[in-house]
Amino acid sequence: MKLLKHIFLLVFLLISEGGFAQRRISADVEVKTLTGKNVTTVTKSVYCSNNGRLVICFHTPMEYVMETDIMGECQFFFPRTNEVYVDNSRTISSTDELLSIFLAGRMDDLGLSLSGYTLERTESLEDGMMKKSYKTKREGFPPRAQIVYNSEYLPIYSEALTEDGHISVKVYYSNYKMVGYSPFPFRSTEIIYNSSKDSTIVRTIYSNLVLDGTDSMFDFKVPEDAKPMDLTASRNK
């Protein structure tokens, strides 16, 4: 699931190569996840810098701060207990966050070529829309992917497909607003098909976007006296 999300959010929606080259951006984000009849809500504030550094301050349901970069070097800091957990698995990086991708300044293929995909074909659709189809043989990635653009060449839909053409993930992008000189989708809806009869829906809404902000969280560092988190007890449960 992480890889799928990474693919479609990687280098997303970027109008000009240099438009945000020297900027940083922050936003408040609400993520609602519907699985069956259960809904969970996560609220957070996101701080992205042009050097690939990403700081996310989670507010609910649990308070903690995550710090990572483009290489996936990740730390989780829990202020209430002054504990830190270091994740060296490199499964989380700043390229998983849509705002970081927006800050990079590219949109031609949503970063699929960077993940080993090659363009298979381009199709013109009605009302000036366009669809691009991609494929890859890279292990661990969906073998096929498609992106649909509206008449203004803004991505409005993307999907990951199996080799036989079954959709495993859909993402809809909407509520575009100008951020600086470029449009950004303030809402995305992701549908993850866990099986033929089961799916998970993830709705993400951005608000309060600020360019070139001065919030101290951009420069957040885990306190030097933070204690390494002891996971022994949880592993023994």
PDB file of C-alpha atoms in Angstrom:
ATOM      1  CA  MET A   1       0.000   0.000   0.000  1.00  0.00           C
ATOM      2  CA  LYS A   2       2.847   2.378   0.837  1.00  0.00           C
ATOM      3  CA  LEU A   3       4.462   1.757  -2.535  1.00  0.00           C
ATOM      4  CA  LEU A   4       1.205   2.419  -4.355  1.00  0.00           C
ATOM      5  CA  LYS A   5       0.647   5.638  -2.521  1.00  0.00           C
ATOM      6  CA  HIS A   6       4.253   6.662  -3.086  1.00  0.00           C
ATOM      7  CA  ILE A   7       3.908   6.142  -6.822  1.00  0.00           C
ATOM      8  CA  PHE A   8       0.844   8.288  -7.327  1.00  0.00           C
ATOM      9  CA  LEU A   9       1.839  11.045  -4.955  1.00  0.00           C
ATOM     10  CA  LEU A  10       5.445  11.127  -6.088  1.00  0.00           C
ATOM     11  CA  VAL A  11       6.242  14.340  -7.966  1.00  0.00           C
ATOM     12  CA  PHE A  12       2.569  15.238  -8.292  1.00  0.00           C
ATOM     13  CA  LEU A  13       1.017  18.303  -9.774  1.00  0.00           C
ATOM     14  CA  LEU A  14       3.979  20.440 -10.454  1.00  0.00           C
ATOM     15  CA  ILE A  15       3.533  23.088 -13.039  1.00  0.00           C
ATOM     16  CA  SER A  16       7.004  24.538 -13.502  1.00  0.00           C
ATOM     17  CA  GLU A  17      10.439  23.121 -12.785  1.00  0.00           C
ATOM     18  CA  GLY A  18      11.666  26.173 -10.915  1.00  0.00           C
ATOM     19  CA  GLY A  19       8.447  27.659  -9.598  1.00  0.00           C
ATOM     20  CA  PHE A  20       9.058  26.560  -6.023  1.00  0.00           C
ATOM     21  CA  ALA A  21      12.792  25.896  -6.163  1.00  0.00           C
ATOM     22  CA  GLN A  22      13.631  28.171  -3.239  1.00  0.00           C
ATOM     23  CA  ARG A  23      10.492  27.858  -1.186  1.00  0.00           C
ATOM     24  CA  ARG A  24       9.033  25.902   1.653  1.00  0.00           C
ATOM     25  CA  ILE A  25       5.402  25.200   2.310  1.00  0.00           C
ATOM     26  CA  SER A  26       3.193  24.200   5.225  1.00  0.00           C
ATOM     27  CA  ALA A  27      -0.419  23.150   5.631  1.00  0.00           C
ATOM     28  CA  ASP A  28      -2.951  21.651   7.983  1.00  0.00           C
ATOM     29  CA  VAL A  29      -4.235  18.259   6.857  1.00  0.00           C
ATOM     30  CA  GLU A  30      -7.199  16.103   7.801  1.00  0.00           C
ATOM     31  CA  VAL A  31      -7.222  12.458   6.758  1.00  0.00           C
ATOM     32  CA  LYS A  32     -10.356  10.345   7.149  1.00  0.00           C
ATOM     33  CA  THR A  33     -10.110   6.600   6.521  1.00  0.00           C
ATOM     34  CA  LEU A  34     -13.189   4.442   6.036  1.00  0.00           C
ATOM     35  CA  THR A  35     -12.731   0.694   6.428  1.00  0.00           C
ATOM     36  CA  GLY A  36     -16.003  -1.186   6.507  1.00  0.00           C
ATOM     37  CA  LYS A  37     -18.166   0.798   8.890  1.00  0.00           C
ATOM     38  CA  ASN A  38     -15.233   2.190  10.853  1.00  0.00           C
ATOM     39  CA  VAL A  39     -14.000   5.750  10.320  1.00  0.00           C
ATOM     40  CA  THR A  40     -10.728   7.029  11.739  1.00  0.00           C
ATOM     41  CA  THR A  41      -9.615  10.662  11.594  1.00  0.00           C
ATOM     42  CA  VAL A  42      -6.040  11.922  11.702  1.00  0.00           C
ATOM     43  CA  THR A  43      -5.182  15.619  11.932  1.00  0.00           C
ATOM     44  CA  LYS A  44      -1.687  16.927  11.360  1.00  0.00           C
ATOM     45  CA  SER A  45       0.390  19.915  10.279  1.00  0.00           C
ATOM     46  CA  VAL A  46       2.908  19.383   7.484  1.00  0.00           C
ATOM     47  CA  TYR A  47       6.133  21.361   6.952  1.00  0.00           C
ATOM     48  CA  CYS A  48       8.068  20.778   3.707  1.00  0.00           C
ATOM     49  CA  SER A  49      11.427  22.282   2.742  1.00  0.00           C
ATOM     50  CA  ASN A  50      13.022  22.414  -0.692  1.00  0.00           C
ATOM     51  CA  ASN A  51      15.974  20.295   0.465  1.00  0.00           C
ATOM     52  CA  GLY A  52      13.652  17.290   0.778  1.00  0.00           C
ATOM     53  CA  ARG A  53      13.218  17.599   4.535  1.00  0.00           C
ATOM     54  CA  LEU A  54       9.734  16.901   5.870  1.00  0.00           C
ATOM     55  CA  VAL A  55       8.365  17.465   9.369  1.00  0.00           C
ATOM     56  CA  ILE A  56       4.865  16.311  10.279  1.00  0.00           C
ATOM     57  CA  CYS A  57       3.292  17.266  13.585  1.00  0.00           C
ATOM     58  CA  PHE A  58       0.467  14.829  14.354  1.00  0.00           C
ATOM     59  CA  HIS A  59      -2.265  16.234  16.596  1.00  0.00           C
ATOM     60  CA  THR A  60      -4.951  13.548  16.791  1.00  0.00           C
ATOM     61  CA  PRO A  61      -5.578  10.796  17.647  1.00  0.00           C
ATOM     62  CA  MET A  62      -2.028  10.770  19.080  1.00  0.00           C
ATOM     63  CA  GLU A  63       0.445  13.595  19.507  1.00  0.00           C
ATOM     64  CA  TYR A  64       3.907  13.058  18.032  1.00  0.00           C
ATOM     65  CA  VAL A  65       6.325  14.516  15.486  1.00  0.00           C
ATOM     66  CA  MET A  66       7.792  12.692  12.495  1.00  0.00           C
ATOM     67  CA  GLU A  67      10.934  13.925  10.768  1.00  0.00           C
ATOM     68  CA  THR A  68      12.174  12.419   7.505  1.00  0.00           C
ATOM     69  CA  ASP A  69      13.926  13.242   4.239  1.00  0.00           C
ATOM     70  CA  ILE A  70      14.031  12.136   0.622  1.00  0.00           C
ATOM     71  CA  MET A  71      16.236   9.149   1.554  1.00  0.00           C
ATOM     72  CA  GLY A  72      13.725   7.837   4.074  1.00  0.00           C
ATOM     73  CA  GLU A  73      15.797   8.452   7.208  1.00  0.00           C
ATOM     74  CA  CYS A  74      12.991   8.804   9.721  1.00  0.00           C
ATOM     75  CA  GLN A  75      12.583   9.689  13.410  1.00  0.00           C
ATOM     76  CA  PHE A  76       9.443   9.740  15.545  1.00  0.00           C
ATOM     77  CA  PHE A  77       9.458  11.978  18.618  1.00  0.00           C
ATOM     78  CA  PHE A  78       6.866  11.681  21.399  1.00  0.00           C
ATOM     79  CA  PRO A  79       6.893  14.939  23.402  1.00  0.00           C
ATOM     80  CA  ARG A  80       4.816  13.696  26.329  1.00  0.00           C
ATOM     81  CA  THR A  81       7.379  11.039  27.234  1.00  0.00           C
ATOM     82  CA  ASN A  82      10.420  12.675  25.597  1.00  0.00           C
ATOM     83  CA  GLU A  83      11.092   9.463  23.671  1.00  0.00           C
ATOM     84  CA  VAL A  84      12.369   8.963  20.129  1.00  0.00           C
ATOM     85  CA  TYR A  85      12.068   6.035  17.759  1.00  0.00           C
ATOM     86  CA  VAL A  86      14.394   5.754  14.762  1.00  0.00           C
ATOM     87  CA  ASP A  87      13.083   3.924  11.694  1.00  0.00           C
ATOM     88  CA  ASN A  88      15.825   2.710   9.375  1.00  0.00           C
ATOM     89  CA  SER A  89      13.555   0.708   7.092  1.00  0.00           C
ATOM     90  CA  ARG A  90      13.367   3.581   4.565  1.00  0.00           C
ATOM     91  CA  THR A  91       9.700   2.800   3.925  1.00  0.00           C
ATOM     92  CA  ILE A  92       8.701   6.403   4.679  1.00  0.00           C
ATOM     93  CA  SER A  93      10.222   9.394   2.909  1.00  0.00           C
ATOM     94  CA  SER A  94       9.329  12.986   2.144  1.00  0.00           C
ATOM     95  CA  THR A  95       8.247  11.931  -1.368  1.00  0.00           C
ATOM     96  CA  ASP A  96       5.215  10.239   0.191  1.00  0.00           C
ATOM     97  CA  GLU A  97       3.780  13.672   0.993  1.00  0.00           C
ATOM     98  CA  LEU A  98       1.893  15.515  -1.723  1.00  0.00           C
ATOM     99  CA  LEU A  99       3.121  18.922  -0.580  1.00  0.00           C
ATOM    100  CA  SER A 100       6.763  17.866  -0.852  1.00  0.00           C
ATOM    101  CA  ILE A 101       6.088  16.716  -4.368  1.00  0.00           C
ATOM    102  CA  PHE A 102       4.319  19.958  -5.217  1.00  0.00           C
ATOM    103  CA  LEU A 103       7.341  21.857  -3.935  1.00  0.00           C
ATOM    104  CA  ALA A 104       9.630  19.965  -6.343  1.00  0.00           C
ATOM    105  CA  GLY A 105       8.066  21.474  -9.478  1.00  0.00           C
ATOM    106  CA  ARG A 106       7.229  18.606 -11.888  1.00  0.00           C
ATOM    107  CA  MET A 107       4.034  17.118 -13.260  1.00  0.00           C
ATOM    108  CA  ASP A 108       4.772  15.452 -16.597  1.00  0.00           C
ATOM    109  CA  ASP A 109       4.204  11.854 -15.439  1.00  0.00           C
ATOM    110  CA  LEU A 110       3.555  12.192 -11.690  1.00  0.00           C
ATOM    111  CA  GLY A 111       7.054  10.837 -11.150  1.00  0.00           C
ATOM    112  CA  LEU A 112       6.307   7.424 -12.608  1.00  0.00           C
ATOM    113  CA  SER A 113       9.462   7.477 -14.738  1.00  0.00           C
ATOM    114  CA  LEU A 114      11.494   7.973 -11.567  1.00  0.00           C
ATOM    115  CA  SER A 115      10.002   4.725 -10.274  1.00  0.00           C
ATOM    116  CA  GLY A 116      11.014   2.780 -13.379  1.00  0.00           C
ATOM    117  CA  TYR A 117       7.869   3.237 -15.458  1.00  0.00           C
ATOM    118  CA  THR A 118       7.933   3.883 -19.201  1.00  0.00           C
ATOM    119  CA  LEU A 119       5.222   5.562 -21.234  1.00  0.00           C
ATOM    120  CA  GLU A 120       3.270   2.968 -23.204  1.00  0.00           C
ATOM    121  CA  ARG A 121       0.736   5.164 -24.971  1.00  0.00           C
ATOM    122  CA  THR A 122      -1.112   8.492 -24.887  1.00  0.00           C
ATOM    123  CA  GLU A 123      -4.801   8.749 -25.722  1.00  0.00           C
ATOM    124  CA  SER A 124      -6.975  11.775 -26.419  1.00  0.00           C
ATOM    125  CA  LEU A 125     -10.317  11.699 -24.635  1.00  0.00           C
ATOM    126  CA  GLU A 126     -13.450  13.758 -25.081  1.00  0.00           C
ATOM    127  CA  ASP A 127     -13.723  17.327 -23.759  1.00  0.00           C
ATOM    128  CA  GLY A 128     -10.016  17.912 -24.239  1.00  0.00           C
ATOM    129  CA  MET A 129      -8.932  15.373 -21.648  1.00  0.00           C
ATOM    130  CA  MET A 130      -6.002  12.998 -22.049  1.00  0.00           C
ATOM    131  CA  LYS A 131      -4.939   9.624 -20.651  1.00  0.00           C
ATOM    132  CA  LYS A 132      -1.397   8.320 -20.319  1.00  0.00           C
ATOM    133  CA  SER A 133      -0.635   4.643 -19.733  1.00  0.00           C
ATOM    134  CA  TYR A 134       2.601   3.359 -18.197  1.00  0.00           C
ATOM    135  CA  LYS A 135       4.195   0.013 -17.487  1.00  0.00           C
ATOM    136  CA  THR A 136       7.095  -1.329 -15.456  1.00  0.00           C
ATOM    137  CA  LYS A 137       8.797  -4.605 -14.623  1.00  0.00           C
ATOM    138  CA  ARG A 138      10.254  -3.273 -11.387  1.00  0.00           C
ATOM    139  CA  GLU A 139       9.673  -5.675  -8.523  1.00  0.00           C
ATOM    140  CA  GLY A 140       7.325  -4.488  -5.794  1.00  0.00           C
ATOM    141  CA  PHE A 141       5.519  -1.953  -7.982  1.00  0.00           C
ATOM    142  CA  PRO A 142       2.185  -2.307  -9.785  1.00  0.00           C
ATOM    143  CA  PRO A 143       3.011  -3.406 -13.338  1.00  0.00           C
ATOM    144  CA  ARG A 144       0.688  -0.864 -14.928  1.00  0.00           C
ATOM    145  CA  ALA A 145      -0.495   2.663 -14.160  1.00  0.00           C
ATOM    146  CA  GLN A 146      -2.667   5.298 -15.795  1.00  0.00           C
ATOM    147  CA  ILE A 147      -3.141   9.033 -15.348  1.00  0.00           C
ATOM    148  CA  VAL A 148      -6.052  11.112 -16.647  1.00  0.00           C
ATOM    149  CA  TYR A 149      -5.623  14.860 -17.183  1.00  0.00           C
ATOM    150  CA  ASN A 150      -8.320  17.459 -17.687  1.00  0.00           C
ATOM    151  CA  SER A 151      -8.254  20.002 -20.507  1.00  0.00           C
ATOM    152  CA  GLU A 152      -5.866  22.186 -18.483  1.00  0.00           C
ATOM    153  CA  TYR A 153      -3.403  19.290 -18.146  1.00  0.00           C
ATOM    154  CA  LEU A 154      -4.084  18.887 -14.439  1.00  0.00           C
ATOM    155  CA  PRO A 155      -4.181  15.325 -13.077  1.00  0.00           C
ATOM    156  CA  ILE A 156      -7.710  14.500 -11.946  1.00  0.00           C
ATOM    157  CA  TYR A 157      -7.454  10.719 -11.690  1.00  0.00           C
ATOM    158  CA  SER A 158      -4.812   8.013 -11.417  1.00  0.00           C
ATOM    159  CA  GLU A 159      -4.892   4.284 -10.961  1.00  0.00           C
ATOM    160  CA  ALA A 160      -2.639   1.307 -10.362  1.00  0.00           C
ATOM    161  CA  LEU A 161      -3.443  -1.926 -12.204  1.00  0.00           C
ATOM    162  CA  THR A 162      -2.463  -5.555 -12.062  1.00  0.00           C
ATOM    163  CA  GLU A 163      -0.954  -7.294 -15.071  1.00  0.00           C
ATOM    164  CA  ASP A 164      -4.380  -8.527 -16.173  1.00  0.00           C
ATOM    165  CA  GLY A 165      -5.904  -5.054 -15.923  1.00  0.00           C
ATOM    166  CA  HIS A 166      -7.660  -5.166 -12.547  1.00  0.00           C
ATOM    167  CA  ILE A 167      -7.557  -1.865 -10.651  1.00  0.00           C
ATOM    168  CA  SER A 168      -5.887  -2.071  -7.233  1.00  0.00           C
ATOM    169  CA  VAL A 169      -5.876   1.638  -6.333  1.00  0.00           C
ATOM    170  CA  LYS A 170      -7.782   4.669  -7.591  1.00  0.00           C
ATOM    171  CA  VAL A 171      -7.030   8.287  -6.664  1.00  0.00           C
ATOM    172  CA  TYR A 172      -9.227  11.274  -7.503  1.00  0.00           C
ATOM    173  CA  TYR A 173      -7.785  14.811  -7.241  1.00  0.00           C
ATOM    174  CA  SER A 174     -10.127  17.793  -6.890  1.00  0.00           C
ATOM    175  CA  ASN A 175     -10.770  21.251  -5.453  1.00  0.00           C
ATOM    176  CA  TYR A 176      -7.842  22.876  -7.229  1.00  0.00           C
ATOM    177  CA  LYS A 177      -6.811  26.296  -5.933  1.00  0.00           C
ATOM    178  CA  MET A 178      -3.906  28.529  -6.789  1.00  0.00           C
ATOM    179  CA  VAL A 179      -0.925  28.314  -4.437  1.00  0.00           C
ATOM    180  CA  GLY A 180       1.488  30.982  -5.533  1.00  0.00           C
ATOM    181  CA  TYR A 181       1.433  30.667  -9.321  1.00  0.00           C
ATOM    182  CA  SER A 182       0.452  26.987  -9.523  1.00  0.00           C
ATOM    183  CA  PRO A 183      -2.757  25.041  -8.890  1.00  0.00           C
ATOM    184  CA  PHE A 184      -2.860  22.481  -6.099  1.00  0.00           C
ATOM    185  CA  PRO A 185      -5.582  19.900  -5.311  1.00  0.00           C
ATOM    186  CA  PHE A 186      -6.841  20.608  -1.815  1.00  0.00           C
ATOM    187  CA  ARG A 187      -8.737  17.328  -1.782  1.00  0.00           C
ATOM    188  CA  SER A 188      -7.902  13.784  -2.813  1.00  0.00           C
ATOM    189  CA  THR A 189      -9.890  10.586  -2.474  1.00  0.00           C
ATOM    190  CA  GLU A 190      -8.038   7.281  -2.605  1.00  0.00           C
ATOM    191  CA  ILE A 191      -9.805   3.943  -2.988  1.00  0.00           C
ATOM    192  CA  ILE A 192      -7.718   0.894  -2.138  1.00  0.00           C
ATOM    193  CA  TYR A 193      -9.171  -2.439  -3.209  1.00  0.00           C
ATOM    194  CA  ASN A 194      -8.191  -4.965  -0.546  1.00  0.00           C
ATOM    195  CA  SER A 195     -10.204  -7.693  -2.287  1.00  0.00           C
ATOM    196  CA  SER A 196     -13.033  -8.041  -4.795  1.00  0.00           C
ATOM    197  CA  LYS A 197     -15.555  -7.337  -2.030  1.00  0.00           C
ATOM    198  CA  ASP A 198     -13.598  -5.065   0.295  1.00  0.00           C
ATOM    199  CA  SER A 199     -12.046  -1.626  -0.064  1.00  0.00           C
ATOM    200  CA  THR A 200     -10.586   1.182   2.020  1.00  0.00           C
ATOM    201  CA  ILE A 201     -11.400   4.820   1.261  1.00  0.00           C
ATOM    202  CA  VAL A 202      -8.991   7.555   2.313  1.00  0.00           C
ATOM    203  CA  ARG A 203     -10.055  11.203   2.006  1.00  0.00           C
ATOM    204  CA  THR A 204      -7.376  13.864   2.456  1.00  0.00           C
ATOM    205  CA  ILE A 205      -8.208  17.567   2.798  1.00  0.00           C
ATOM    206  CA  TYR A 206      -5.593  20.343   2.910  1.00  0.00           C
ATOM    207  CA  SER A 207      -6.147  23.788   4.417  1.00  0.00           C
ATOM    208  CA  ASN A 208      -4.221  26.865   5.566  1.00  0.00           C
ATOM    209  CA  LEU A 209      -1.416  26.473   3.009  1.00  0.00           C
ATOM    210  CA  VAL A 210       1.432  28.923   3.623  1.00  0.00           C
ATOM    211  CA  LEU A 211       4.369  29.538   1.277  1.00  0.00           C
ATOM    212  CA  ASP A 212       7.735  30.646   2.644  1.00  0.00           C
ATOM    213  CA  GLY A 213       6.484  30.499   6.209  1.00  0.00           C
ATOM    214  CA  THR A 214       8.639  31.143   9.274  1.00  0.00           C
ATOM    215  CA  ASP A 215       7.141  28.556  11.622  1.00  0.00           C
ATOM    216  CA  SER A 216       9.812  27.067  13.884  1.00  0.00           C
ATOM    217  CA  MET A 217       8.611  23.545  13.017  1.00  0.00           C
ATOM    218  CA  PHE A 218      10.414  23.799   9.675  1.00  0.00           C
ATOM    219  CA  ASP A 219      13.655  23.552  11.652  1.00  0.00           C
ATOM    220  CA  PHE A 220      12.469  21.024  14.224  1.00  0.00           C
ATOM    221  CA  LYS A 221      15.109  18.775  15.727  1.00  0.00           C
ATOM    222  CA  VAL A 222      14.624  15.928  18.160  1.00  0.00           C
ATOM    223  CA  PRO A 223      15.879  17.109  21.584  1.00  0.00           C
ATOM    224  CA  GLU A 224      19.331  15.819  22.453  1.00  0.00           C
ATOM    225  CA  ASP A 225      18.075  14.448  25.768  1.00  0.00           C
ATOM    226  CA  ALA A 226      15.276  12.409  24.149  1.00  0.00           C
ATOM    227  CA  LYS A 227      15.317   8.789  25.310  1.00  0.00           C
ATOM    228  CA  PRO A 228      15.366   5.928  22.783  1.00  0.00           C
ATOM    229  CA  MET A 229      12.007   4.195  22.841  1.00  0.00           C
ATOM    230  CA  ASP A 230      12.077   0.772  24.458  1.00  0.00           C
ATOM    231  CA  LEU A 231      10.061  -1.589  22.298  1.00  0.00           C
ATOM    232  CA  THR A 232      10.970  -4.693  24.288  1.00  0.00           C
ATOM    233  CA  ALA A 233       7.779  -4.653  26.346  1.00  0.00           C
ATOM    234  CA  SER A 234       5.474  -4.354  23.326  1.00  0.00           C
ATOM    235  CA  ARG A 235       7.322  -7.139  21.514  1.00  0.00           C
ATOM    236  CA  ASN A 236       6.929  -9.460  24.469  1.00  0.00           C
ATOM    237  CA  LYS A 237       3.169  -8.926  24.718  1.00  0.00           C
TER     238      LYS A 237
END
